[in-house]
Amino acid sequence: MHEVEFGWLEGNARVRSDDAAFATLVRRLWDAVPAPGGPLREYEVALDSPHAATFRGPGGSRPLDRRHPVFHAYNLLMRDLLGSVGGHFVFHASALGSGGRALLIAGPSNFGKTTLAVHLALKGYSLLADDLTVVERETGRLIPLPRSMNLRPGSRTPLNPAQLETVTRTARAADGDRWAVAPGTLRPPGGAPARVAGVILLRSEGEGISIRRFRSHEIWLLEGHEHAVDEIRGLPGVRRVLVETSSPEVLRVDTEDSAHLALWLRERRDDVVAAIKLPERPPDFSGRSKVVPVGPFQAALELAQEMLNRQDGSALEREFRGRETHLVAEIAGLLEEARCLALWPGRPEEALEFLCGVLDGPGA
């Protein structure tokens, strides 16, 4: 039996599994997070069993998809961890720090957050968090979460040879497509929590400054629920559903309006292995960068929407169900003194000028 223990906000999480691949995935991303003691959340993942593969956590036991058991188990682990959050906000953002100030880089998956974060870390800023950024609701201070950075090939491409050598040397796992780089190996964060001095909302070429609306999703249906494709096709606002020939459980859903699809995903989350928003265009780090100021309310709205999407069914989601404007107002209050910018990232050196200007700007 493999075991991994790591810190999670006010307590610890302990994961036990009979599967080496699952334990390796959890270990490479989480075992750099110290376990401080306190309340313990325990999980057990059984994949090597003559019976159904199962995930067991504080909320009970769940069967796992036999086609993608590791992927499914990890998503359930993250759902439960995020669902336990109450006194903190956990934003889908990377965070860098300098002199007690923190910068959040927010955007969808595969959109450049990690690419920009690793460039800033290589310039000497502290990497406080990658992908999951924790902010205390009571104080507005950002708490470092030293989970390993998951560095995909796309994030490594813009690095010059010297930068790539540094990352290769510090990577905890540098084989295969994904590298795990512990934040402290680049530059350890300071001991005190940082205040949020800036928020960057990433945009792609062709997008405007208004709130992003995702029109395409990739959905992985749970084994035995492939018939749900007909339900999805019949939802208002759905324009097209493409089914992967070799994997009928994997769908690409294009919409004119994704509101009804989002509601379906919320109500049927137990029938879905994963749902991923697809940006219309990937980031282009070869063109010109552009930045436009936005208000704290818009930044708060985008952070809140993404947080609720990832924490559906959580204590936080239940607290603000039907009161989403109160959540946005609370987040906006934490950002009153922060610089909030929409960034269309181009060449890294140009984008970094804007980001460094926020971290090293007035008040630094």
Short mmCIF file of C-alpha atoms in Angstrom, two decimals:
data_model
loop_
_atom_site.label_atom_id
_atom_site.label_comp_id
_atom_site.label_asym_id
_atom_site.label_seq_id
_atom_site.Cartn_x
_atom_site.Cartn_y
_atom_site.Cartn_z
CA MET A 1 0.00 0.00 0.00
CA HIS A 2 1.36 3.44 -0.98
CA GLU A 3 0.82 6.45 1.28
CA VAL A 4 1.21 10.21 0.77
CA GLU A 5 0.55 12.85 3.43
CA PHE A 6 0.56 16.60 2.82
CA GLY A 7 -0.77 19.85 4.28
CA TRP A 8 -4.13 21.28 3.23
CA LEU A 9 -5.08 24.66 4.74
CA GLU A 10 -5.79 24.15 8.46
CA GLY A 11 -4.95 20.44 8.51
CA ASN A 12 -3.49 17.44 6.71
CA ALA A 13 -4.59 15.05 4.00
CA ARG A 14 -3.49 11.41 3.93
CA VAL A 15 -3.93 9.39 0.74
CA ARG A 16 -3.46 5.62 0.64
CA SER A 17 -3.64 3.57 -2.55
CA ASP A 18 -2.79 0.13 -3.88
CA ASP A 19 -1.90 1.71 -7.24
CA ALA A 20 1.64 3.02 -7.78
CA ALA A 21 0.66 5.30 -10.69
CA PHE A 22 -1.97 7.13 -8.63
CA ALA A 23 0.32 7.45 -5.61
CA THR A 24 3.10 8.79 -7.85
CA LEU A 25 0.78 11.43 -9.32
CA VAL A 26 -0.27 12.67 -5.87
CA ARG A 27 3.28 12.53 -4.53
CA ARG A 28 4.89 14.47 -7.40
CA LEU A 29 2.41 17.34 -7.02
CA TRP A 30 1.70 17.46 -3.29
CA ASP A 31 4.45 16.02 -1.11
CA ALA A 32 6.36 19.34 -1.18
CA VAL A 33 3.50 20.83 0.88
CA PRO A 34 4.45 20.38 4.56
CA ALA A 35 1.96 18.61 6.84
CA PRO A 36 1.57 20.90 9.87
CA GLY A 37 -0.71 18.67 11.93
CA GLY A 38 -4.29 19.38 12.91
CA PRO A 39 -7.48 17.82 11.50
CA LEU A 40 -6.81 14.91 9.17
CA ARG A 41 -8.74 14.12 5.99
CA GLU A 42 -8.18 10.51 4.95
CA TYR A 43 -8.62 8.99 1.50
CA GLU A 44 -8.21 5.49 0.10
CA VAL A 45 -8.07 4.59 -3.60
CA ALA A 46 -8.37 0.90 -4.53
CA LEU A 47 -7.64 0.13 -8.18
CA ASP A 48 -6.00 -3.30 -7.97
CA SER A 49 -9.11 -5.14 -6.87
CA PRO A 50 -11.15 -8.04 -8.27
CA HIS A 51 -14.18 -5.89 -7.53
CA ALA A 52 -14.97 -2.36 -8.74
CA ALA A 53 -12.26 0.29 -8.43
CA THR A 54 -13.26 2.68 -5.65
CA PHE A 55 -12.48 6.07 -4.14
CA ARG A 56 -13.20 6.46 -0.44
CA GLY A 57 -13.07 9.77 1.43
CA PRO A 58 -14.82 11.68 4.23
CA GLY A 59 -17.96 11.86 2.09
CA GLY A 60 -18.19 8.10 1.55
CA SER A 61 -17.26 5.64 -1.20
CA ARG A 62 -17.57 6.13 -4.96
CA PRO A 63 -17.00 3.71 -7.89
CA LEU A 64 -14.30 4.82 -10.33
CA ASP A 65 -14.40 4.82 -14.11
CA ARG A 66 -12.43 1.70 -15.16
CA ARG A 67 -11.18 3.36 -18.36
CA HIS A 68 -9.64 6.37 -16.60
CA PRO A 69 -9.38 5.35 -12.92
CA VAL A 70 -6.31 7.44 -12.01
CA PHE A 71 -7.67 10.59 -13.67
CA HIS A 72 -11.09 10.07 -12.07
CA ALA A 73 -9.66 9.37 -8.60
CA TYR A 74 -7.48 12.48 -8.68
CA ASN A 75 -10.43 14.65 -9.75
CA LEU A 76 -12.52 13.26 -6.87
CA LEU A 77 -9.66 13.95 -4.45
CA MET A 78 -9.46 17.56 -5.61
CA ARG A 79 -13.24 17.95 -5.49
CA ASP A 80 -13.31 16.82 -1.87
CA LEU A 81 -10.34 18.98 -0.82
CA LEU A 82 -11.83 22.07 -2.44
CA GLY A 83 -15.24 21.18 -1.05
CA SER A 84 -13.87 21.34 2.49
CA VAL A 85 -12.91 25.01 2.15
CA GLY A 86 -14.85 27.59 4.14
CA GLY A 87 -12.61 30.23 5.68
CA HIS A 88 -10.49 30.69 2.56
CA PHE A 89 -10.93 31.52 -1.08
CA VAL A 90 -9.10 29.14 -3.42
CA PHE A 91 -8.73 30.85 -6.80
CA HIS A 92 -7.82 29.21 -10.11
CA ALA A 93 -4.68 31.31 -10.44
CA SER A 94 -0.92 31.28 -10.11
CA ALA A 95 0.66 33.70 -7.65
CA LEU A 96 4.04 35.42 -7.39
CA GLY A 97 5.38 37.50 -4.52
CA SER A 98 7.93 40.17 -3.70
CA GLY A 99 8.38 42.21 -0.53
CA GLY A 100 5.06 41.20 1.00
CA ARG A 101 3.11 41.89 -2.21
CA ALA A 102 1.43 39.23 -4.32
CA LEU A 103 0.32 39.12 -7.94
CA LEU A 104 -2.42 36.73 -9.11
CA ILE A 105 -2.36 35.48 -12.72
CA ALA A 106 -5.83 34.12 -13.51
CA GLY A 107 -7.12 32.35 -16.59
CA PRO A 108 -8.42 29.02 -17.87
CA SER A 109 -6.31 25.88 -18.00
CA ASN A 110 -3.66 25.73 -20.74
CA PHE A 111 -3.78 29.51 -21.11
CA GLY A 112 -0.35 30.65 -19.97
CA LYS A 113 -0.58 31.04 -16.17
CA THR A 114 2.29 28.65 -15.49
CA THR A 115 4.35 29.93 -18.42
CA LEU A 116 4.29 33.49 -17.08
CA ALA A 117 4.74 32.32 -13.49
CA VAL A 118 7.90 30.35 -14.24
CA HIS A 119 9.38 33.32 -16.15
CA LEU A 120 8.74 35.58 -13.14
CA ALA A 121 10.22 32.98 -10.78
CA LEU A 122 13.35 32.82 -12.93
CA LYS A 123 13.62 36.62 -12.65
CA GLY A 124 13.81 36.30 -8.86
CA TYR A 125 10.21 36.58 -7.68
CA SER A 126 8.85 34.01 -5.23
CA LEU A 127 6.43 31.48 -6.67
CA LEU A 128 3.69 31.40 -4.02
CA ALA A 129 1.27 29.09 -5.82
CA ASP A 130 0.65 27.45 -9.17
CA ASP A 131 -2.96 26.89 -10.28
CA LEU A 132 -4.42 26.96 -6.74
CA THR A 133 -4.06 30.27 -4.90
CA VAL A 134 -5.31 30.46 -1.29
CA VAL A 135 -6.47 33.78 0.21
CA GLU A 136 -7.74 34.19 3.78
CA ARG A 137 -11.25 35.61 3.70
CA GLU A 138 -10.87 37.42 7.01
CA THR A 139 -7.57 39.18 6.29
CA GLY A 140 -7.27 39.14 2.48
CA ARG A 141 -3.75 37.77 2.82
CA LEU A 142 -2.41 35.19 0.38
CA ILE A 143 -1.12 32.00 1.99
CA PRO A 144 1.68 30.24 0.04
CA LEU A 145 0.74 26.75 -1.15
CA PRO A 146 4.03 25.15 -2.28
CA ARG A 147 2.42 22.47 -4.44
CA SER A 148 4.76 21.47 -7.25
CA MET A 149 4.43 23.33 -10.53
CA ASN A 150 3.12 21.09 -13.31
CA LEU A 151 5.27 22.25 -16.23
CA ARG A 152 3.83 21.05 -19.55
CA PRO A 153 5.74 21.16 -22.87
CA GLY A 154 3.89 24.34 -23.88
CA SER A 155 5.16 26.13 -20.77
CA ARG A 156 8.74 25.07 -21.48
CA THR A 157 8.80 26.14 -25.15
CA PRO A 158 9.24 29.91 -24.51
CA LEU A 159 12.19 29.32 -22.13
CA ASN A 160 15.66 30.14 -23.42
CA PRO A 161 18.43 27.50 -23.05
CA ALA A 162 19.76 28.92 -19.77
CA GLN A 163 16.28 29.07 -18.25
CA LEU A 164 15.49 25.56 -19.44
CA GLU A 165 18.70 24.26 -17.87
CA THR A 166 17.76 25.86 -14.53
CA VAL A 167 14.30 24.32 -14.61
CA THR A 168 15.68 20.92 -15.63
CA ARG A 169 18.14 21.03 -12.74
CA THR A 170 15.46 21.89 -10.17
CA ALA A 171 12.70 19.61 -11.47
CA ARG A 172 11.67 16.85 -9.10
CA ALA A 173 10.48 14.81 -12.08
CA ALA A 174 11.86 15.81 -15.47
CA ASP A 175 10.90 12.90 -17.65
CA GLY A 176 7.90 12.55 -19.90
CA ASP A 177 5.64 15.39 -21.00
CA ARG A 178 5.02 16.89 -17.58
CA TRP A 179 7.72 18.10 -15.22
CA ALA A 180 7.14 18.67 -11.50
CA VAL A 181 9.06 21.67 -10.17
CA ALA A 182 8.82 22.46 -6.46
CA PRO A 183 8.36 26.25 -6.00
CA GLY A 184 10.99 26.53 -3.28
CA THR A 185 13.72 25.25 -5.59
CA LEU A 186 13.42 28.43 -7.69
CA ARG A 187 13.02 30.96 -4.89
CA PRO A 188 11.48 30.16 -1.50
CA PRO A 189 8.61 32.47 -0.44
CA GLY A 190 8.93 34.71 2.58
CA GLY A 191 7.43 33.55 5.85
CA ALA A 192 4.65 36.14 6.18
CA PRO A 193 1.43 35.99 4.14
CA ALA A 194 1.37 38.52 1.30
CA ARG A 195 -1.30 41.06 0.46
CA VAL A 196 -2.80 40.93 -3.03
CA ALA A 197 -1.35 43.90 -4.91
CA GLY A 198 -2.47 42.93 -8.41
CA VAL A 199 -4.68 40.62 -10.45
CA ILE A 200 -3.97 39.74 -14.09
CA LEU A 201 -6.86 38.36 -16.17
CA LEU A 202 -5.43 36.54 -19.18
CA ARG A 203 -7.02 37.07 -22.60
CA SER A 204 -6.35 35.54 -26.02
CA GLU A 205 -6.07 37.22 -29.40
CA GLY A 206 -9.49 38.23 -30.68
CA GLU A 207 -11.06 38.37 -27.21
CA GLY A 208 -12.40 41.63 -25.86
CA ILE A 209 -12.13 43.03 -22.38
CA SER A 210 -15.59 41.88 -21.30
CA ILE A 211 -16.25 38.82 -19.11
CA ARG A 212 -15.12 35.69 -20.92
CA ARG A 213 -17.84 33.30 -22.09
CA PHE A 214 -16.64 29.80 -22.92
CA ARG A 215 -18.42 28.28 -25.89
CA SER A 216 -16.64 24.91 -26.04
CA HIS A 217 -16.15 22.18 -23.44
CA GLU A 218 -14.53 18.78 -23.37
CA ILE A 219 -16.61 16.38 -21.28
CA TRP A 220 -15.60 12.89 -20.13
CA LEU A 221 -18.69 10.84 -19.25
CA LEU A 222 -18.58 8.23 -16.50
CA GLU A 223 -18.64 4.62 -17.64
CA GLY A 224 -22.23 3.50 -18.17
CA HIS A 225 -23.49 7.04 -18.76
CA GLU A 226 -22.52 7.43 -22.43
CA HIS A 227 -26.23 7.76 -23.29
CA ALA A 228 -26.13 11.21 -21.68
CA VAL A 229 -24.78 12.51 -24.99
CA ASP A 230 -28.39 12.61 -26.24
CA GLU A 231 -29.41 14.73 -23.24
CA ILE A 232 -26.56 17.13 -23.91
CA ARG A 233 -27.48 17.42 -27.59
CA GLY A 234 -31.01 18.41 -26.55
CA LEU A 235 -29.97 21.19 -24.17
CA PRO A 236 -30.92 24.76 -25.18
CA GLY A 237 -27.88 26.65 -26.46
CA VAL A 238 -25.94 23.55 -27.56
CA ARG A 239 -24.87 23.92 -31.20
CA ARG A 240 -22.85 20.76 -31.83
CA VAL A 241 -21.65 17.65 -30.02
CA LEU A 242 -18.69 15.71 -31.40
CA VAL A 243 -18.00 12.22 -30.05
CA GLU A 244 -14.45 10.86 -30.17
CA THR A 245 -14.53 7.77 -32.38
CA SER A 246 -12.10 5.67 -30.36
CA SER A 247 -13.40 6.91 -26.98
CA PRO A 248 -17.17 7.45 -27.07
CA GLU A 249 -17.13 8.77 -23.52
CA VAL A 250 -15.13 11.86 -24.61
CA LEU A 251 -17.23 14.68 -26.07
CA ARG A 252 -16.52 18.11 -27.48
CA VAL A 253 -19.55 20.32 -26.91
CA ASP A 254 -19.86 23.63 -28.77
CA THR A 255 -22.52 26.08 -27.61
CA GLU A 256 -24.08 29.38 -28.53
CA ASP A 257 -24.93 29.85 -24.86
CA SER A 258 -23.37 27.59 -22.22
CA ALA A 259 -25.73 28.44 -19.33
CA HIS A 260 -27.88 25.30 -19.66
CA LEU A 261 -24.82 23.08 -20.16
CA ALA A 262 -23.25 24.54 -17.01
CA LEU A 263 -26.44 23.78 -15.06
CA TRP A 264 -26.51 20.21 -16.44
CA LEU A 265 -22.88 19.67 -15.41
CA ARG A 266 -23.66 20.95 -11.92
CA GLU A 267 -26.69 18.69 -11.49
CA ARG A 268 -25.01 15.63 -13.04
CA ARG A 269 -21.49 16.05 -11.68
CA ASP A 270 -21.49 12.46 -10.35
CA ASP A 271 -22.02 11.17 -13.93
CA VAL A 272 -18.97 13.01 -15.26
CA VAL A 273 -15.30 12.12 -14.89
CA ALA A 274 -14.12 15.57 -15.96
CA ALA A 275 -15.31 18.72 -17.75
CA ILE A 276 -12.75 21.11 -19.24
CA LYS A 277 -13.39 24.55 -20.71
CA LEU A 278 -11.70 25.05 -24.08
CA PRO A 279 -10.45 28.54 -25.01
CA GLU A 280 -11.10 29.45 -28.64
CA ARG A 281 -7.41 30.20 -29.20
CA PRO A 282 -4.32 29.03 -27.30
CA PRO A 283 -1.92 31.69 -25.99
CA ASP A 284 0.51 33.09 -28.56
CA PHE A 285 3.84 34.03 -27.00
CA SER A 286 5.33 35.27 -30.27
CA GLY A 287 3.30 38.45 -30.85
CA ARG A 288 2.90 41.78 -29.07
CA SER A 289 1.58 42.03 -25.54
CA LYS A 290 -1.26 44.36 -24.61
CA VAL A 291 -2.68 45.37 -21.24
CA VAL A 292 -5.89 47.22 -20.30
CA PRO A 293 -6.96 48.24 -16.76
CA VAL A 294 -10.17 46.70 -15.40
CA GLY A 295 -12.08 47.36 -12.21
CA PRO A 296 -11.88 45.23 -9.06
CA PHE A 297 -15.52 44.16 -9.51
CA GLN A 298 -14.80 42.59 -12.91
CA ALA A 299 -11.71 40.84 -11.52
CA ALA A 300 -13.76 39.60 -8.56
CA LEU A 301 -16.55 38.37 -10.83
CA GLU A 302 -14.19 36.29 -12.98
CA LEU A 303 -12.38 34.87 -9.95
CA ALA A 304 -15.71 34.02 -8.28
CA GLN A 305 -17.21 32.35 -11.35
CA GLU A 306 -14.23 30.07 -11.86
CA MET A 307 -13.98 29.29 -8.14
CA LEU A 308 -17.65 28.27 -7.92
CA ASN A 309 -17.33 26.13 -11.07
CA ARG A 310 -14.45 24.20 -9.50
CA GLN A 311 -16.06 24.00 -6.03
CA ASP A 312 -19.60 23.00 -6.94
CA GLY A 313 -21.21 21.38 -3.90
CA SER A 314 -18.60 22.81 -1.51
CA ALA A 315 -19.22 24.57 1.79
CA LEU A 316 -18.43 27.87 0.06
CA GLU A 317 -20.83 27.19 -2.82
CA ARG A 318 -23.60 26.28 -0.36
CA GLU A 319 -22.94 29.44 1.67
CA PHE A 320 -23.38 31.69 -1.37
CA ARG A 321 -25.98 29.67 -3.33
CA GLY A 322 -28.47 32.21 -4.66
CA ARG A 323 -26.28 35.00 -3.22
CA GLU A 324 -23.47 35.03 -5.77
CA THR A 325 -23.41 38.84 -5.86
CA HIS A 326 -22.49 38.82 -2.16
CA LEU A 327 -19.51 36.58 -2.93
CA VAL A 328 -18.37 38.89 -5.74
CA ALA A 329 -18.72 41.91 -3.45
CA GLU A 330 -16.66 40.21 -0.72
CA ILE A 331 -13.85 39.39 -3.17
CA ALA A 332 -13.99 42.88 -4.70
CA GLY A 333 -13.56 44.32 -1.22
CA LEU A 334 -10.29 42.39 -0.85
CA LEU A 335 -9.09 43.85 -4.18
CA GLU A 336 -9.90 47.52 -3.47
CA GLU A 337 -6.22 48.50 -3.38
CA ALA A 338 -5.06 46.03 -6.04
CA ARG A 339 -4.21 46.87 -9.64
CA CYS A 340 -6.43 44.76 -11.90
CA LEU A 341 -5.45 44.33 -15.54
CA ALA A 342 -6.56 42.34 -18.57
CA LEU A 343 -3.46 41.02 -20.35
CA TRP A 344 -3.14 39.70 -23.89
CA PRO A 345 0.27 37.99 -23.46
CA GLY A 346 2.71 38.05 -26.33
CA ARG A 347 6.47 37.74 -26.20
CA PRO A 348 7.37 36.81 -22.60
CA GLU A 349 9.80 39.71 -22.15
CA GLU A 350 7.03 42.21 -23.00
CA ALA A 351 4.41 40.54 -20.82
CA LEU A 352 6.89 40.43 -17.93
CA GLU A 353 7.37 44.20 -18.08
CA PHE A 354 3.70 44.67 -17.22
CA LEU A 355 3.78 42.03 -14.49
CA CYS A 356 6.97 43.33 -12.87
CA GLY A 357 5.46 46.82 -12.95
CA VAL A 358 2.62 45.61 -10.75
CA LEU A 359 4.86 43.75 -8.28
CA ASP A 360 7.45 46.54 -8.10
CA GLY A 361 5.05 49.47 -8.53
CA PRO A 362 3.89 52.13 -6.03
CA GLY A 363 3.62 50.76 -2.53
CA ALA A 364 6.37 48.18 -3.05
#
